[in-house]
Amino acid sequence: MTRMEKGNLFAHIPPNFTNEILETLLATKYLKLERIISAGHATARGEWYNQNFDEWVILLKGSACLFFDGETEPIELQPGDYLHIPAHAKHRVEWTDSEQKTVWLALHFTQD
Amino acid sequence: MTRMEKGNLFAHIPPNFTNEILETLLATKYLKLERIISAGHATARGEWYNQNFDEWVILLKGSACLFFDGETEPIELQPGDYLHIPAHAKHRVEWTDSEQKTVWLALHFTQD
């Protein structure tokens, strides 16, 4: 049997970076699991995510705020908060923590 | 569009419970995402997990120790540590934290 290797979700975070960091932790035909690291990033003004896959996302460090098209209130996320974002649920990241890095775990999947 | 509902992985943890708590957060034909809460639980002596699905698991609170059949060293897990456990990789939970609850996020999936 191959030796089990552990990783740590909070390790190897660069002190400075320009773009959000996306790293694939796991990928199969049906899913992709990603670590995302934000540092004050937000979706550009007027832009929306409109994804053709479902996403289950959990914020594990830092904080952030999402806004969904058609909603009146934004959704603020603190460590441990998770959300299922159905495919084509248009949304934006309004802000991410400016004081510390924000670490997300995002699971992309298809329903069938 | 339906209203987005957030949950929190560290919320609603009962102060006392006998068996490990397993809650399905998400399930499709190809995956199951579970929250597991342990409180000093371990795999019974002489018993092994031998799962017919792959598992990607991350420990997010507390601590634990896994042992894989055929390995010489156990693998201790601290918050943020994750591991991919292939199907049929026989393993045991040697111990989980006795001082605090241990919270895991476990993704069960099939490769095809």
CSV table of C-alpha atoms in Angstrom, one decimal:
chain,number,residue,atom,x,y,z
A,1,MET,CA,0.0,0.0,0.0
A,2,THR,CA,1.2,3.5,-0.7
A,3,ARG,CA,2.2,5.7,2.2
A,4,MET,CA,-0.5,8.1,3.3
A,5,GLU,CA,0.5,11.7,3.0
A,6,LYS,CA,-1.2,14.4,5.0
A,7,GLY,CA,-1.4,18.1,4.1
A,8,ASN,CA,-2.5,21.1,6.0
A,9,LEU,CA,-5.1,23.6,4.8
A,10,PHE,CA,-3.5,26.5,6.6
A,11,ALA,CA,0.1,25.7,5.6
A,12,HIS,CA,2.2,27.2,2.8
A,13,ILE,CA,0.3,30.5,2.6
A,14,PRO,CA,2.6,33.1,0.9
A,15,PRO,CA,2.8,36.4,2.8
A,16,ASN,CA,2.1,38.4,-0.3
A,17,PHE,CA,0.4,37.7,-3.6
A,18,THR,CA,-1.5,39.6,-6.2
A,19,ASN,CA,-4.3,37.2,-7.4
A,20,GLU,CA,-6.4,34.9,-5.3
A,21,ILE,CA,-4.6,31.5,-4.9
A,22,LEU,CA,-6.5,28.5,-6.2
A,23,GLU,CA,-5.1,25.0,-5.6
A,24,THR,CA,-6.8,21.8,-6.6
A,25,LEU,CA,-6.6,19.3,-3.7
A,26,LEU,CA,-8.7,16.6,-5.3
A,27,ALA,CA,-10.3,16.0,-8.7
A,28,THR,CA,-12.4,13.3,-10.2
A,29,LYS,CA,-14.8,13.2,-13.2
A,30,TYR,CA,-17.5,14.4,-10.9
A,31,LEU,CA,-16.0,16.8,-8.4
A,32,LYS,CA,-13.1,19.2,-7.8
A,33,LEU,CA,-12.0,20.2,-4.3
A,34,GLU,CA,-10.1,23.5,-4.1
A,35,ARG,CA,-8.3,25.5,-1.5
A,36,ILE,CA,-8.8,29.2,-2.2
A,37,ILE,CA,-6.8,31.9,-0.4
A,38,SER,CA,-8.0,35.5,-0.6
A,39,ALA,CA,-6.3,38.7,0.7
A,40,GLY,CA,-8.9,41.4,0.5
A,41,HIS,CA,-10.0,40.3,-2.9
A,42,ALA,CA,-13.5,40.9,-4.2
A,43,THR,CA,-15.4,40.4,-7.4
A,44,ALA,CA,-14.8,43.3,-9.8
A,45,ARG,CA,-17.6,45.9,-9.8
A,46,GLY,CA,-20.5,44.9,-12.0
A,47,GLU,CA,-19.2,41.3,-12.4
A,48,TRP,CA,-20.9,38.1,-11.3
A,49,TYR,CA,-20.1,34.5,-10.9
A,50,ASN,CA,-22.5,32.4,-12.9
A,51,GLN,CA,-21.1,28.9,-12.7
A,52,ASN,CA,-22.3,25.8,-14.6
A,53,PHE,CA,-21.6,23.6,-11.6
A,54,ASP,CA,-22.8,23.4,-8.0
A,55,GLU,CA,-20.5,24.6,-5.3
A,56,TRP,CA,-20.3,23.8,-1.6
A,57,VAL,CA,-18.0,26.3,0.1
A,58,ILE,CA,-16.8,26.7,3.6
A,59,LEU,CA,-14.8,29.6,5.0
A,60,LEU,CA,-12.2,28.4,7.5
A,61,LYS,CA,-10.1,31.4,8.3
A,62,GLY,CA,-10.6,35.2,7.9
A,63,SER,CA,-14.0,36.5,6.8
A,64,ALA,CA,-15.9,37.4,3.7
A,65,CYS,CA,-19.2,38.6,2.3
A,66,LEU,CA,-21.2,37.2,-0.6
A,67,PHE,CA,-24.1,38.7,-2.4
A,68,PHE,CA,-26.6,36.8,-4.5
A,69,ASP,CA,-28.5,38.2,-7.4
A,70,GLY,CA,-32.1,38.9,-6.4
A,71,GLU,CA,-31.4,38.9,-2.7
A,72,THR,CA,-31.8,42.0,-0.6
A,73,GLU,CA,-29.2,41.1,2.1
A,74,PRO,CA,-25.6,40.1,1.7
A,75,ILE,CA,-24.3,37.0,3.5
A,76,GLU,CA,-21.4,37.5,5.8
A,77,LEU,CA,-19.2,34.5,6.5
A,78,GLN,CA,-17.1,33.8,9.6
A,79,PRO,CA,-14.9,30.7,10.2
A,80,GLY,CA,-16.9,27.5,9.9
A,81,ASP,CA,-19.7,29.1,7.9
A,82,TYR,CA,-20.7,27.1,4.8
A,83,LEU,CA,-23.1,27.5,1.9
A,84,HIS,CA,-24.4,25.5,-1.0
A,85,ILE,CA,-24.3,27.6,-4.2
A,86,PRO,CA,-26.5,25.9,-6.9
A,87,ALA,CA,-25.3,26.1,-10.5
A,88,HIS,CA,-26.2,29.4,-12.1
A,89,ALA,CA,-27.0,31.1,-8.8
A,90,LYS,CA,-25.4,34.4,-9.8
A,91,HIS,CA,-23.3,35.8,-7.0
A,92,ARG,CA,-20.5,38.1,-6.1
A,93,VAL,CA,-17.8,38.3,-3.4
A,94,GLU,CA,-18.4,41.7,-2.0
A,95,TRP,CA,-15.3,41.7,0.2
A,96,THR,CA,-12.8,39.4,1.9
A,97,ASP,CA,-10.9,40.2,5.1
A,98,SER,CA,-8.4,43.0,4.6
A,99,GLU,CA,-6.6,42.3,8.0
A,100,GLN,CA,-5.8,38.6,7.4
A,101,LYS,CA,-5.8,35.9,4.8
A,102,THR,CA,-9.1,34.2,4.1
A,103,VAL,CA,-9.0,30.5,3.6
A,104,TRP,CA,-11.8,28.7,1.8
A,105,LEU,CA,-12.4,25.1,0.9
A,106,ALA,CA,-14.6,24.8,-2.2
A,107,LEU,CA,-16.2,21.7,-3.5
A,108,HIS,CA,-17.4,21.9,-7.2
A,109,PHE,CA,-19.7,19.1,-8.3
A,110,THR,CA,-22.4,18.2,-10.7
A,111,GLN,CA,-25.7,16.8,-9.6
A,112,ASP,CA,-25.7,14.1,-12.3
B,1,MET,CA,-34.2,31.9,-6.7
B,2,THR,CA,-34.3,30.2,-3.4
B,3,ARG,CA,-32.8,32.0,-0.4
B,4,MET,CA,-29.3,30.9,0.4
B,5,GLU,CA,-28.9,29.4,3.8
B,6,LYS,CA,-25.6,29.2,5.6
B,7,GLY,CA,-24.7,26.7,8.3
B,8,ASN,CA,-21.7,26.6,10.6
B,9,LEU,CA,-19.5,23.5,11.0
B,10,PHE,CA,-18.8,24.3,14.6
B,11,ALA,CA,-22.4,25.1,15.7
B,12,HIS,CA,-24.9,22.8,17.4
B,13,ILE,CA,-22.4,20.5,19.0
B,14,PRO,CA,-24.1,18.8,21.9
B,15,PRO,CA,-22.2,19.0,25.2
B,16,ASN,CA,-22.6,15.2,25.8
B,17,PHE,CA,-23.2,12.3,23.5
B,18,THR,CA,-22.4,8.6,23.5
B,19,ASN,CA,-21.7,7.7,19.9
B,20,GLU,CA,-19.9,9.7,17.3
B,21,ILE,CA,-22.2,12.1,15.6
B,22,LEU,CA,-22.4,11.8,11.8
B,23,GLU,CA,-24.4,14.3,9.8
B,24,THR,CA,-24.8,14.4,6.1
B,25,LEU,CA,-24.2,18.0,4.8
B,26,LEU,CA,-24.5,17.1,1.1
B,27,ALA,CA,-25.2,14.0,-0.9
B,28,THR,CA,-25.4,13.3,-4.6
B,29,LYS,CA,-25.1,10.1,-6.7
B,30,TYR,CA,-21.3,10.5,-6.6
B,31,LEU,CA,-20.4,11.9,-3.3
B,32,LYS,CA,-21.4,12.4,0.4
B,33,LEU,CA,-20.1,15.2,2.6
B,34,GLU,CA,-20.4,14.5,6.3
B,35,ARG,CA,-19.6,16.3,9.5
B,36,ILE,CA,-18.3,14.0,12.1
B,37,ILE,CA,-18.0,14.9,15.8
B,38,SER,CA,-15.9,12.7,18.1
B,39,ALA,CA,-15.3,13.0,21.8
B,40,GLY,CA,-12.5,10.7,22.7
B,41,HIS,CA,-13.9,8.0,20.4
B,42,ALA,CA,-11.6,5.4,18.8
B,43,THR,CA,-12.0,2.3,16.6
B,44,ALA,CA,-12.7,-0.7,18.8
B,45,ARG,CA,-9.6,-2.9,19.5
B,46,GLY,CA,-8.9,-5.2,16.6
B,47,GLU,CA,-11.4,-3.5,14.3
B,48,TRP,CA,-10.5,-1.8,11.0
B,49,TYR,CA,-12.3,0.5,8.6
B,50,ASN,CA,-12.3,-1.1,5.1
B,51,GLN,CA,-14.4,1.2,3.0
B,52,ASN,CA,-15.5,0.6,-0.6
B,53,PHE,CA,-15.4,4.3,-1.3
B,54,ASP,CA,-12.6,6.9,-1.3
B,55,GLU,CA,-12.5,9.4,1.5
B,56,TRP,CA,-11.0,12.8,1.7
B,57,VAL,CA,-11.0,13.9,5.4
B,58,ILE,CA,-9.9,17.1,7.1
B,59,LEU,CA,-9.7,17.6,10.9
B,60,LEU,CA,-10.8,21.1,11.8
B,61,LYS,CA,-11.0,21.1,15.6
B,62,GLY,CA,-9.5,18.9,18.3
B,63,SER,CA,-7.0,16.3,17.4
B,64,ALA,CA,-6.8,12.6,16.4
B,65,CYS,CA,-4.5,9.8,15.4
B,66,LEU,CA,-5.0,7.4,12.5
B,67,PHE,CA,-3.2,4.1,11.8
B,68,PHE,CA,-3.0,2.5,8.4
B,69,ASP,CA,-2.6,-1.3,8.0
B,70,GLY,CA,0.9,-2.1,6.8
B,71,GLU,CA,2.4,1.2,8.1
B,72,THR,CA,4.9,1.5,10.9
B,73,GLU,CA,4.0,5.0,12.1
B,74,PRO,CA,0.6,6.3,13.1
B,75,ILE,CA,-0.5,9.7,11.6
B,76,GLU,CA,-1.4,12.4,14.1
B,77,LEU,CA,-3.8,15.0,12.9
B,78,GLN,CA,-4.1,18.6,14.1
B,79,PRO,CA,-6.5,21.3,12.9
B,80,GLY,CA,-6.2,21.8,9.1
B,81,ASP,CA,-4.6,18.4,8.5
B,82,TYR,CA,-6.2,16.5,5.7
B,83,LEU,CA,-5.7,13.1,4.1
B,84,HIS,CA,-7.0,11.1,1.1
B,85,ILE,CA,-7.9,7.6,2.2
B,86,PRO,CA,-8.3,5.4,-0.9
B,87,ALA,CA,-11.0,2.8,-0.9
B,88,HIS,CA,-9.9,-0.4,0.9
B,89,ALA,CA,-7.0,1.3,2.6
B,90,LYS,CA,-7.6,-0.4,6.0
B,91,HIS,CA,-7.3,2.0,8.8
B,92,ARG,CA,-8.2,2.6,12.4
B,93,VAL,CA,-8.8,5.7,14.5
B,94,GLU,CA,-6.3,5.1,17.4
B,95,TRP,CA,-7.6,8.0,19.4
B,96,THR,CA,-9.4,11.3,19.3
B,97,ASP,CA,-9.0,14.3,21.6
B,98,SER,CA,-10.2,13.5,25.2
B,99,GLU,CA,-10.1,17.2,26.3
B,100,GLN,CA,-12.3,18.7,23.6
B,101,LYS,CA,-14.6,17.7,20.8
B,102,THR,CA,-13.0,16.8,17.5
B,103,VAL,CA,-14.7,18.1,14.3
B,104,TRP,CA,-14.1,16.4,11.0
B,105,LEU,CA,-15.3,17.1,7.5
B,106,ALA,CA,-15.3,13.9,5.5
B,107,LEU,CA,-16.0,13.6,1.7
B,108,HIS,CA,-16.9,10.2,0.5
B,109,PHE,CA,-16.6,9.7,-3.3
B,110,THR,CA,-16.2,7.2,-6.0
B,111,GLN,CA,-13.5,7.5,-8.7
B,112,ASP,CA,-15.9,6.5,-11.5
